[in-house]
Coordinates of C-alpha atoms and ligand atoms in Angstrom, one line a residue:
Chain A
M437 CA 86.6 126.4 112.2
L438 CA 85.4 123.4 110.6
K439 CA 82.1 124.7 110.3
D440 CA 83.5 127.2 108.2
I441 CA 84.0 124.8 105.4
T442 CA 80.7 125.5 103.0
L443 CA 82.5 124.4 99.9
G444 CA 80.1 121.7 98.5
Q445 CA 77.4 122.1 101.1
Y446 CA 73.7 121.6 100.1
Y447 CA 71.5 124.6 101.3
Q448 CA 68.2 123.1 101.8
T449 CA 65.0 125.4 100.5
D450 CA 62.5 125.1 97.6
S451 CA 63.5 127.4 94.3
V452 CA 63.2 127.4 90.9
I453 CA 67.2 126.4 90.7
H454 CA 66.6 123.7 93.2
R455 CA 64.1 122.2 91.0
L456 CA 66.3 122.4 88.3
D457 CA 67.5 119.3 86.3
P458 CA 71.2 118.1 87.9
R459 CA 72.4 118.0 84.3
V460 CA 70.8 121.7 83.4
K461 CA 73.0 123.0 86.3
L462 CA 76.2 121.3 86.0
V463 CA 76.0 123.0 81.8
S464 CA 75.7 125.8 83.2
T465 CA 77.9 126.0 85.4
V466 CA 80.6 125.1 82.7
V467 CA 79.6 127.3 80.3
F468 CA 79.7 130.3 82.9
I469 CA 83.1 129.1 83.6
I470 CA 84.0 129.3 80.1
S471 CA 81.9 132.7 79.7
L472 CA 84.6 133.9 82.4
F473 CA 87.2 133.3 80.1
I474 CA 86.0 134.5 77.0
V475 CA 85.0 138.2 78.4
D476 CA 87.7 140.3 78.5
N477 CA 86.4 143.7 79.0
F478 CA 84.4 145.7 81.7
I479 CA 80.8 145.0 79.5
G480 CA 81.5 141.4 79.5
Y481 CA 81.9 141.6 83.3
L482 CA 78.6 143.5 84.1
I483 CA 76.9 141.0 82.1
A484 CA 78.3 138.1 83.8
A485 CA 77.8 140.0 87.5
A486 CA 74.0 140.4 86.6
F487 CA 73.6 136.6 85.6
L488 CA 75.4 135.5 88.5
F489 CA 73.1 138.0 90.6
A490 CA 69.7 136.8 89.1
V491 CA 70.5 133.3 89.6
I492 CA 71.6 133.8 93.2
K493 CA 67.9 136.0 93.9
L494 CA 66.3 132.8 92.1
S495 CA 67.9 130.6 94.6
K496 CA 66.7 131.9 97.5
V497 CA 70.0 131.1 99.1
P498 CA 70.8 133.9 101.5
F499 CA 74.5 135.9 100.1
S500 CA 76.1 135.9 103.3
F501 CA 76.0 131.9 103.1
M502 CA 78.1 132.2 100.1
V503 CA 80.5 134.3 100.7
R504 CA 81.2 132.3 104.1
G505 CA 82.8 129.8 101.7
M506 CA 85.1 132.4 100.3
K507 CA 87.1 132.6 103.4
S508 CA 88.8 129.4 103.2
I509 CA 90.2 130.7 99.4
L510 CA 91.3 134.5 100.1
I511 CA 94.5 133.3 100.6
L512 CA 94.3 131.7 97.2
L513 CA 92.9 135.1 95.9
L514 CA 95.2 137.1 97.5
F515 CA 98.3 135.2 95.9
A516 CA 96.9 135.8 92.3
V517 CA 96.3 139.6 92.8
V518 CA 99.6 140.3 94.4
F519 CA 101.8 138.2 92.0
N520 CA 99.5 139.8 89.2
L521 CA 99.8 143.0 90.5
F522 CA 103.5 143.3 90.8
L523 CA 104.9 141.2 88.4
T524 CA 103.5 142.2 85.2
P525 CA 105.8 144.1 82.6
G526 CA 104.1 147.2 81.2
E527 CA 103.2 150.8 81.7
V528 CA 104.6 152.0 85.4
L529 CA 102.2 153.6 87.3
V530 CA 103.3 153.7 90.7
S531 CA 106.8 151.8 91.8
F532 CA 108.6 152.4 95.7
W533 CA 111.7 150.2 96.3
K534 CA 112.0 147.2 94.4
L535 CA 108.4 146.9 93.4
K536 CA 106.2 148.6 90.8
I537 CA 102.9 148.5 89.8
T538 CA 102.3 148.4 86.1
K539 CA 98.9 149.7 84.6
E540 CA 98.5 146.2 82.8
G541 CA 99.3 144.7 85.9
L542 CA 96.5 146.3 87.9
R543 CA 94.1 145.4 84.8
L544 CA 95.2 141.9 85.1
A545 CA 94.8 141.5 88.9
V546 CA 91.7 143.2 89.1
M547 CA 90.2 140.8 85.9
M548 CA 92.1 137.8 87.9
A549 CA 90.5 138.4 91.5
V550 CA 87.1 139.3 89.6
R551 CA 87.3 136.4 88.0
L552 CA 88.2 133.8 90.8
M553 CA 85.3 135.2 92.5
F554 CA 82.8 134.9 89.9
L555 CA 84.1 131.3 89.4
I556 CA 84.1 130.1 93.0
I557 CA 80.7 131.7 93.8
G558 CA 79.0 130.5 90.4
S559 CA 80.4 126.7 91.2
S560 CA 78.8 127.1 94.8
V561 CA 75.9 128.2 93.3
M562 CA 75.5 124.8 92.1
T563 CA 76.7 122.8 94.9
L564 CA 74.6 124.6 97.5
T565 CA 71.0 123.9 95.3
T566 CA 71.9 120.1 94.1
T567 CA 72.1 117.7 96.7
P568 CA 75.5 115.5 96.3
N569 CA 73.0 112.4 95.1
H570 CA 71.6 114.3 92.6
L571 CA 74.9 116.1 91.7
T572 CA 76.5 112.4 90.6
D573 CA 73.4 111.0 88.9
G574 CA 73.5 114.2 86.3
L575 CA 76.8 113.7 86.1
E576 CA 76.8 109.8 85.4
K577 CA 73.8 110.7 82.5
L578 CA 76.2 113.8 81.0
L579 CA 79.4 111.2 81.3
N580 CA 77.2 108.1 79.4
P581 CA 78.4 108.7 76.2
L582 CA 82.1 107.5 77.2
K583 CA 81.2 104.4 78.0
V584 CA 81.5 103.7 74.3
F585 CA 85.2 104.0 75.2
K586 CA 84.9 101.1 78.2
V587 CA 85.0 104.2 80.9
P588 CA 83.4 103.1 83.8
V589 CA 80.8 106.0 84.6
H590 CA 78.5 104.4 86.8
E591 CA 81.2 103.4 89.2
I592 CA 83.0 107.1 89.2
A593 CA 79.9 108.6 89.7
M594 CA 78.8 105.8 92.9
M595 CA 82.4 106.4 94.1
M596 CA 82.1 110.8 94.1
S597 CA 78.5 110.6 96.0
I598 CA 79.9 108.2 98.4
A599 CA 83.1 110.4 99.1
L600 CA 80.8 113.3 99.2
R601 CA 78.5 111.6 101.5
F602 CA 81.1 110.8 103.9
I603 CA 82.8 114.6 104.1
P604 CA 80.2 115.7 106.6
I605 CA 80.2 112.7 108.4
L606 CA 83.8 112.6 108.4
L607 CA 83.9 116.4 109.7
E608 CA 82.1 115.6 112.4
E609 CA 84.5 112.2 113.9
T610 CA 87.1 114.4 113.7
D611 CA 85.8 117.4 115.3
K612 CA 84.6 114.7 117.9
I613 CA 88.1 112.4 118.3
M614 CA 89.8 116.2 118.4
K615 CA 87.6 117.1 121.4
A616 CA 88.3 113.3 123.3
Q617 CA 91.9 113.7 122.8
I618 CA 91.8 117.8 124.1
A619 CA 90.2 116.3 127.2
R620 CA 93.3 114.2 127.2
G621 CA 95.6 116.8 127.9
A622 CA 96.4 116.8 124.0
D623 CA 97.8 120.1 122.2
F624 CA 96.9 120.8 118.5
E625 CA 97.6 124.6 118.5
S626 CA 101.2 125.3 120.2
G627 CA 104.9 124.0 118.7
N628 CA 107.1 124.2 116.0
L629 CA 106.1 122.7 112.4
F630 CA 107.5 119.4 114.0
K631 CA 105.9 118.9 117.4
K632 CA 102.6 120.3 115.7
A633 CA 102.8 116.9 112.9
K634 CA 103.4 114.6 115.5
S635 CA 100.5 116.0 117.8
L636 CA 98.1 115.2 114.4
V637 CA 99.1 111.4 115.2
P638 CA 96.8 111.0 117.8
L639 CA 93.8 112.6 115.6
L640 CA 94.6 110.8 112.4
V641 CA 94.8 107.1 113.8
P642 CA 91.8 107.2 115.4
L643 CA 89.9 109.0 112.5
F644 CA 91.6 106.1 109.7
I645 CA 90.5 103.5 111.7
S646 CA 87.0 104.9 112.1
A647 CA 86.9 106.0 108.3
F648 CA 87.9 102.1 107.1
R649 CA 85.3 101.1 109.6
R650 CA 82.9 103.2 108.4
A651 CA 83.4 102.1 104.7
N652 CA 83.5 98.1 105.4
D653 CA 80.3 98.6 106.9
L654 CA 78.7 100.5 104.0
A655 CA 80.2 97.8 101.6
T656 CA 78.7 95.2 103.8
A657 CA 75.6 96.7 103.5
M658 CA 75.6 97.1 99.9
E659 CA 76.6 93.6 99.1
A660 CA 73.4 92.3 101.6
R661 CA 71.4 93.8 99.8
C662 CA 72.8 92.4 96.7
Y663 CA 74.2 96.2 94.6
R664 CA 75.9 95.5 91.6
G665 CA 76.6 98.5 89.9
G666 CA 76.6 99.6 86.1
E667 CA 74.7 97.2 82.9
H668 CA 71.2 96.9 83.6
R669 CA 70.9 98.9 86.7
T670 CA 67.4 101.1 86.7
K671 CA 66.6 104.3 88.9
M672 CA 63.8 105.1 90.9
K673 CA 64.1 108.3 90.1
P674 CA 65.1 108.7 86.5
L675 CA 66.1 112.2 85.6
V676 CA 64.0 113.8 83.1
Y677 CA 63.6 117.4 81.7
A678 CA 61.2 119.3 82.0
K679 CA 60.1 122.6 80.2
R680 CA 61.4 124.9 83.2
D681 CA 64.7 122.7 81.9
F682 CA 64.9 123.9 78.2
M683 CA 63.9 127.3 79.4
A684 CA 66.9 127.5 81.1
Y685 CA 69.0 126.3 78.9
A686 CA 67.8 128.6 76.4
F687 CA 68.6 131.3 78.9
V688 CA 72.0 130.0 79.6
F689 CA 72.6 130.5 75.8
G690 CA 71.3 133.6 75.4
Y691 CA 73.5 134.7 78.4
L692 CA 76.8 132.9 76.7
V693 CA 75.9 134.6 72.9
L694 CA 75.5 138.3 75.0
C695 CA 78.9 137.7 76.2
I696 CA 80.5 137.1 73.1
V697 CA 78.8 139.6 71.4
F698 CA 79.1 142.6 74.2
G699 CA 82.2 141.0 76.1
K700 CA 84.8 140.2 73.4
I701 CA 83.9 141.3 69.8
L702 CA 82.1 144.9 70.0
F703 CA 84.8 146.3 71.9
Chain B
M806 CA 85.6 123.6 146.0
S807 CA 83.5 123.2 144.0
I808 CA 82.2 123.7 140.0
I809 CA 79.3 126.3 139.3
L810 CA 77.4 126.9 136.8
D811 CA 75.3 130.8 136.5
H812 CA 73.0 131.3 134.1
V813 CA 75.0 129.3 130.9
N814 CA 73.3 129.4 127.6
Y815 CA 74.8 127.4 124.7
I816 CA 73.5 127.8 121.1
Y817 CA 74.6 126.0 118.3
E818 CA 75.5 127.4 114.8
E819 CA 74.6 130.9 115.9
D820 CA 74.3 133.5 113.5
T821 CA 72.9 131.2 110.6
T822 CA 69.5 130.1 109.9
M823 CA 70.6 126.6 112.0
A824 CA 71.0 128.0 115.0
Y825 CA 69.9 125.5 118.0
P826 CA 69.9 126.1 121.7
A827 CA 71.1 123.7 123.4
L828 CA 71.7 124.6 126.5
T829 CA 68.8 127.3 128.3
D830 CA 69.9 128.8 131.5
V831 CA 71.2 126.1 133.1
N832 CA 72.3 126.8 137.0
L833 CA 73.9 124.4 138.8
V834 CA 76.1 124.2 141.9
I835 CA 78.1 120.7 142.1
P836 CA 79.9 120.1 145.4
D837 CA 83.1 118.1 146.0
G838 CA 82.1 114.4 146.5
Q839 CA 79.1 114.3 144.8
F840 CA 78.0 111.2 142.7
I841 CA 75.3 112.7 140.2
G842 CA 73.8 111.2 137.4
L843 CA 72.5 113.6 134.4
I844 CA 69.5 112.3 132.8
G845 CA 67.9 113.1 129.6
H846 CA 66.2 111.9 126.2
T847 CA 68.7 111.9 123.5
G848 CA 69.3 115.6 121.8
S849 CA 68.1 116.6 125.1
G850 CA 71.8 118.7 126.2
K851 CA 73.6 116.2 128.3
S852 CA 77.0 116.2 126.0
T853 CA 76.3 119.8 125.6
L854 CA 76.8 120.5 129.0
V855 CA 79.6 118.5 130.0
Q856 CA 81.7 120.1 127.7
H857 CA 81.2 122.7 129.1
L858 CA 82.6 121.7 132.5
N859 CA 86.2 120.7 131.5
G860 CA 86.1 124.0 128.9
L861 CA 85.7 122.6 125.5
L862 CA 82.9 124.7 124.9
K863 CA 82.2 128.0 125.6
P864 CA 79.1 129.4 126.9
T865 CA 77.4 131.7 124.5
S866 CA 76.3 133.6 127.7
G867 CA 76.8 133.0 130.9
A868 CA 79.6 131.7 133.3
I869 CA 81.1 128.7 134.9
Y870 CA 83.1 128.7 138.0
Y871 CA 85.8 126.1 139.2
N872 CA 87.1 126.4 142.6
G873 CA 85.9 130.0 142.4
A874 CA 87.6 131.1 139.2
D875 CA 85.8 131.6 136.1
I876 CA 87.3 128.9 133.6
N877 CA 86.4 131.3 130.8
D878 CA 88.6 134.0 131.4
E879 CA 91.6 135.5 129.9
G880 CA 95.2 133.2 131.0
Y881 CA 92.8 130.8 133.2
D882 CA 95.0 127.3 132.3
K883 CA 92.8 125.3 130.1
K884 CA 95.1 122.3 130.6
L885 CA 95.1 122.5 134.3
L886 CA 91.2 122.2 134.5
R887 CA 91.0 119.8 132.1
S888 CA 93.4 117.3 134.0
K889 CA 91.3 117.9 137.3
V890 CA 88.1 117.6 135.3
G891 CA 88.1 114.7 133.6
L892 CA 85.3 113.8 130.9
V893 CA 85.2 110.4 128.9
F894 CA 83.9 110.8 126.0
Q895 CA 80.7 108.5 124.8
Y896 CA 82.3 105.9 122.8
P897 CA 85.7 106.5 123.7
E898 CA 87.1 103.5 123.0
H899 CA 87.3 105.4 119.5
Q900 CA 90.2 107.6 120.5
L901 CA 92.5 104.9 121.3
F902 CA 95.4 105.0 119.0
E903 CA 98.9 103.7 120.7
V904 CA 100.5 100.5 119.4
D905 CA 99.7 98.7 123.0
V906 CA 97.4 99.5 125.7
F907 CA 100.1 101.0 128.2
S908 CA 101.0 103.9 126.0
D909 CA 97.6 104.7 125.2
V910 CA 97.2 105.8 129.2
C911 CA 100.4 107.3 129.4
F912 CA 99.0 109.5 126.9
G913 CA 96.9 112.2 129.5
P914 CA 99.8 112.2 131.7
K915 CA 102.2 112.4 129.5
N916 CA 100.5 115.5 128.2
L917 CA 100.6 117.3 131.8
G918 CA 104.7 117.1 131.6
L919 CA 105.4 114.9 134.4
D920 CA 108.2 112.3 135.0
K921 CA 108.2 109.6 133.3
K922 CA 108.3 107.4 136.6
E923 CA 105.2 109.3 137.7
I924 CA 103.6 108.9 134.5
Q925 CA 104.1 104.9 134.4
L926 CA 103.5 104.7 137.9
R927 CA 99.8 106.4 137.1
A928 CA 99.1 104.4 134.6
Y929 CA 99.6 101.1 136.2
A930 CA 97.5 102.4 139.1
A931 CA 94.6 103.5 136.3
L932 CA 94.9 100.3 134.4
K933 CA 94.5 98.5 138.4
Q934 CA 91.5 100.9 138.9
V935 CA 89.2 99.9 136.2
G936 CA 90.6 96.3 136.3
I937 CA 92.6 95.4 133.3
A938 CA 95.0 92.5 134.2
D939 CA 98.3 93.0 133.4
E940 CA 98.9 90.3 130.7
Y941 CA 96.9 93.2 128.9
F942 CA 99.5 96.0 128.9
Y943 CA 101.1 95.5 126.0
Q944 CA 98.6 94.1 123.6
S945 CA 96.8 96.5 120.9
P946 CA 94.0 97.8 122.2
F947 CA 92.5 97.5 118.7
D948 CA 92.7 93.7 120.1
L949 CA 90.5 94.0 122.9
S950 CA 87.3 93.3 123.0
G951 CA 84.4 95.8 123.5
G952 CA 83.9 96.4 127.2
Q953 CA 88.0 96.5 127.7
K954 CA 88.4 98.8 125.4
R955 CA 86.1 101.3 127.3
R956 CA 87.8 100.3 130.6
V957 CA 91.4 101.1 129.0
A958 CA 89.5 104.5 127.6
I959 CA 88.7 105.4 130.7
A960 CA 91.6 104.6 132.5
G961 CA 93.4 107.3 130.0
V962 CA 91.5 109.5 131.6
L963 CA 92.0 108.3 135.1
A964 CA 95.4 108.6 134.6
M965 CA 95.5 112.2 135.3
K966 CA 94.5 112.2 138.5
P967 CA 91.2 114.4 138.1
E968 CA 89.2 115.5 141.2
V969 CA 86.0 115.4 139.0
L970 CA 85.0 112.3 136.5
I971 CA 82.6 112.7 134.3
L972 CA 81.5 109.8 131.9
D973 CA 79.1 110.1 128.7
E974 CA 76.8 107.5 128.5
P975 CA 80.0 105.4 129.6
T976 CA 77.2 102.1 129.2
A977 CA 76.2 103.0 125.6
G978 CA 76.0 99.8 123.1
L979 CA 77.4 97.4 125.7
D980 CA 75.4 94.5 126.6
P981 CA 73.7 94.0 129.8
K982 CA 76.7 92.4 131.8
G983 CA 79.1 94.7 130.4
R984 CA 77.3 97.3 131.4
D985 CA 76.6 96.2 135.1
E986 CA 80.6 95.5 135.2
I987 CA 81.5 98.9 133.9
L988 CA 78.9 100.6 136.5
D989 CA 80.0 98.6 139.5
Q990 CA 83.5 99.6 138.6
I991 CA 82.4 103.4 138.9
A992 CA 80.4 102.7 141.9
K993 CA 83.8 100.9 143.1
L994 CA 86.0 103.4 142.2
R995 CA 84.1 106.7 143.5
E996 CA 83.9 104.9 147.0
E997 CA 87.9 104.3 146.9
T998 CA 88.8 108.0 145.7
G999 CA 86.1 110.1 147.2
M1000 CA 86.0 111.9 143.8
T1001 CA 82.7 113.7 142.7
V1002 CA 81.3 111.4 139.8
I1003 CA 79.1 112.7 136.8
L1004 CA 77.3 109.8 135.3
V1005 CA 75.5 111.1 132.0
S1006 CA 72.7 108.5 130.8
H1007 CA 69.4 108.3 129.0
S1008 CA 68.5 105.6 131.5
M1009 CA 66.6 106.1 135.0
E1010 CA 67.3 102.3 135.5
D1011 CA 71.3 102.1 135.2
V1012 CA 71.9 105.6 137.5
A1013 CA 69.1 105.0 140.1
K1014 CA 70.8 102.6 142.5
Y1015 CA 74.1 104.4 142.2
V1016 CA 73.7 108.5 142.9
D1017 CA 73.0 110.2 145.4
R1018 CA 72.0 113.4 143.3
L1019 CA 70.0 113.3 139.8
I1020 CA 69.8 115.9 137.1
V1021 CA 67.1 115.4 134.6
M1022 CA 67.3 117.5 131.1
N1023 CA 64.4 118.3 128.9
K1024 CA 64.8 119.9 125.5
S1025 CA 68.2 122.2 126.7
R1026 CA 67.0 123.3 130.5
V1027 CA 67.4 121.5 133.5
V1028 CA 64.0 120.7 135.0
F1029 CA 64.5 118.5 137.9
D1030 CA 67.5 118.5 140.4
D1031 CA 67.2 116.4 143.5
T1032 CA 67.7 113.4 145.1
P1033 CA 66.5 109.8 143.5
A1034 CA 63.6 109.3 145.4
A1035 CA 62.9 113.1 144.9
V1036 CA 62.7 113.1 141.3
F1037 CA 61.2 109.4 140.9
A1038 CA 57.7 111.4 142.9
H1039 CA 57.4 113.1 139.5
Y1040 CA 57.1 109.9 137.6
E1041 CA 54.2 111.5 135.8
E1042 CA 55.9 114.6 134.1
L1043 CA 59.2 111.7 134.1
E1044 CA 56.9 110.1 131.5
Q1045 CA 55.8 112.8 129.6
I1046 CA 59.4 114.1 128.7
G1047 CA 60.3 110.9 127.5
L1048 CA 62.0 109.0 130.2
A1049 CA 60.5 106.7 133.1
A1050 CA 61.4 106.2 136.9
P1051 CA 62.7 102.5 137.4
Q1052 CA 59.9 99.9 137.4
I1053 CA 60.1 99.5 141.0
T1054 CA 58.8 102.5 141.6
Y1055 CA 55.8 102.1 139.5
I1056 CA 55.3 98.8 141.9
M1057 CA 55.5 100.7 144.8
Q1058 CA 53.3 103.2 143.4
A1059 CA 50.4 100.9 142.6
L1060 CA 51.2 98.8 146.2
R1061 CA 50.3 102.3 147.7
E1062 CA 47.3 102.5 145.7
K1063 CA 46.0 99.4 146.3
G1064 CA 46.0 100.4 150.4
L1065 CA 49.7 99.0 151.5
S1066 CA 51.6 101.8 153.3
V1067 CA 54.8 102.1 151.5
D1068 CA 56.9 104.3 150.4
T1069 CA 57.2 105.5 147.2
G1070 CA 60.4 107.2 146.8
I1071 CA 62.1 103.5 146.8
T1072 CA 64.9 102.9 143.8
T1073 CA 66.0 99.4 143.7
V1074 CA 64.7 96.0 144.5
T1075 CA 66.6 95.2 148.0
E1076 CA 65.1 98.5 149.5
A1077 CA 61.8 97.3 148.0
K1078 CA 62.2 93.9 149.6
E1079 CA 62.4 95.9 153.3
A1080 CA 59.7 98.1 152.6
I1081 CA 56.9 95.8 151.5
L1082 CA 57.9 92.9 154.7
K1083 CA 57.7 95.7 156.9
A1084 CA 54.5 96.8 155.7
L1085 CA 53.4 93.5 155.7
R1086 CA 54.5 92.5 159.5
G1087 CA 52.8 95.9 160.4
Ligands
ADP1525 N1 78.3 120.1 116.6 C1 76.9 120.5 116.6 N2 76.2 121.1 115.7 C2 75.2 121.5 115.8 N3 74.5 121.0 116.5 C3 74.8 120.2 117.3 C4 76.0 119.5 117.7 N4 76.4 118.8 118.6 C5 75.0 118.8 119.0 N5 74.1 119.5 118.8 C6 72.6 119.8 119.0 O1 72.6 119.8 120.1 C7 71.8 119.4 121.2 C8 71.9 118.9 122.0 O2 72.6 117.5 121.7 P1 73.6 116.8 122.4 O3 74.1 117.5 123.8 O4 74.7 115.8 122.1 O5 72.2 116.1 123.4 P2 72.4 114.3 123.9 O6 73.8 114.4 125.1 O7 71.3 114.9 125.6 O8 72.1 113.3 123.8 C9 70.8 118.1 119.9 O9 69.4 118.4 119.1 C10 71.7 118.4 118.6 O10 71.6 117.8 117.4
MG1526 MG1 75.4 112.8 124.2

C-alpha cells in the first residue's frame, strides 16, 4: 500500500533527460503545464502528447512505472470528470433521471481528464529523472533573483531538500511501527471512523517521536560540521549549463510556439 | 503442535525492476519447546523469515502451517495467531507510545479483548518476568534507560501469553552488560515457561551458549540447521558467509591439531575447561 506512492520518487538510470541541468527541467515542466492551459483544440493536445511521449521515451523510465503513481490520484481525476460531465450547462445530449450530459460538458470533462493526466505525468517525468538534491539546487539557482527582496532562498531550498529526503525514511518507519503494533494485536482497518482515528495513536506517537529524534540528530550532525547557510557558501558541484541544455531550451521553446500557433490561433 | 514452513519463497517488490528475493525455498519444522537461534549476516533474510511466522508477510509461494492449519487460508484468525506467536521487533522500544509503562504493556492483551482484571494481571506478570521493578510501573516509558525500555517492549509481547516467542536481534545496540542481562533473562524465561523461543542474531557468540538448535541463513537461503556443535564443525564454511564460530571452537580446533584429543564441538568456556582437563589427565 505504502509502496505504491511513486509521486516524487527518483528512478535511477542513465539518459539524456537525467543528465539535463535541473533548471532546464524545472523551466520545461512549468512551460509544459502552461502549454496545457493554452491549447484548446484536438491538434494542440496531439502536439502535447507527442512532446510528452518523446520526453518519456528519451528518459528511459518504463511507462508502467509512471502510471503506477497515477493510481493515488485516480479519485481526484474521477471527481473532476464527473463534475464537469454533469454540471456544465449547454446543449443536452443524453438525460436520465435528474442528470443531463451536455455536449459542452462532455468536451470539458474529456479536456479536464487529459489535462490533469498530462500535468501529473509531465511533473513526474521531472521528479523521476532528477534527484531531490539536484532539484532543490536548481530551484535555489532559479529563485536566486528573489534574494533582492530578502527572500531566504537558500534556507527554503535546504528545507525542501531535507523534507524530500525524509519522505522515504518516514514511510519505511511507518511500515515498521505499523507491523510492530499489528504484532501486538492492533487493528488499523476495521471499526467506524472514530475507532479508526483512535487506533492511529499507537502509530502516530512513535512516528512523531522518531521524526523528532531524526531531526534532532540531523541538526546536531550539521552543527558539528559547522553548517551555515546562505551567504558565501560554495558548492562542490556548481550547476553549469552545457550545450545540450541550450538545445533543450530551444526544443521546449519550439514546442511552446507550436502550441500557440496550432493549438490556439489557427483553429 | 508446531510451525511448519513448506517451500516458502518471498520476493520484495515483485513485478518491478527492484524485485529482490529475500527468501528462497525455505523448509523448516519448529516443534514445541525448542530454543532456536536464527543466525545470518545482515540482509540474509532473518527478519523477513520471522515476519512470515505470525502472518505479517505472506509468502510469494509456499505455505506456513501453525498447529496443522495454513495461516494464510481465507478466514484464518490472524489476530489469534499473533497472540500465540509473539514477535518482538528489532529496536522494539521504538514502538512504545503510552503515558506510562504499565498501560503500554496492557496494549497487547487489551487488543485481545480480555477483561480488565485479566489484562492487568497479565501486564503485571509480564513486567515481573522481564525484571522491571514496581517503582517504574507508572513512569513514562520514555524516561527509562535503553535496556529498560527494551524490557518493557518485550513485556508488551509477553503479556499476550504467546506459545512461541520470537525476538529479532534483541541485543542490537546494547552494551555488553545489557546484552548479557537480556539474554540471561530470556533463557530464564524460557526455562520457567517452557515456551518455544526463536532468537534472531547476527552474532554466534551471543546465542551459542543458550540455544539447542541453530538455523543459519545466507543470501535468502537456510544453509545449516542443526545443533550448535554440529553447525560449528563447519566453521570454515561459516567464515565464508561472513559468520564465525565462537572463539572457543577455534581454540579447541587448534588444540586438536596439536595432538590433544578434545571434542571440537564445544561451544562454551566452561565445557572447554572440563574437556581440556579431562584430556590432560588422560
Ligand atoms: N520493505 C522492504 N522492501 C524491499 N526490500 C527489503 C525490504 N525489507 C528488507 N528488504 C531486503 O530484503 C533483504 C533481507 O532483509 P532482512 O530480512 O531485513 O534481513 P536481515 O534481518 O537478515 O538483516 C535485504 O537485502 C533487504 O534489503
Ligand atoms: Mg533484521
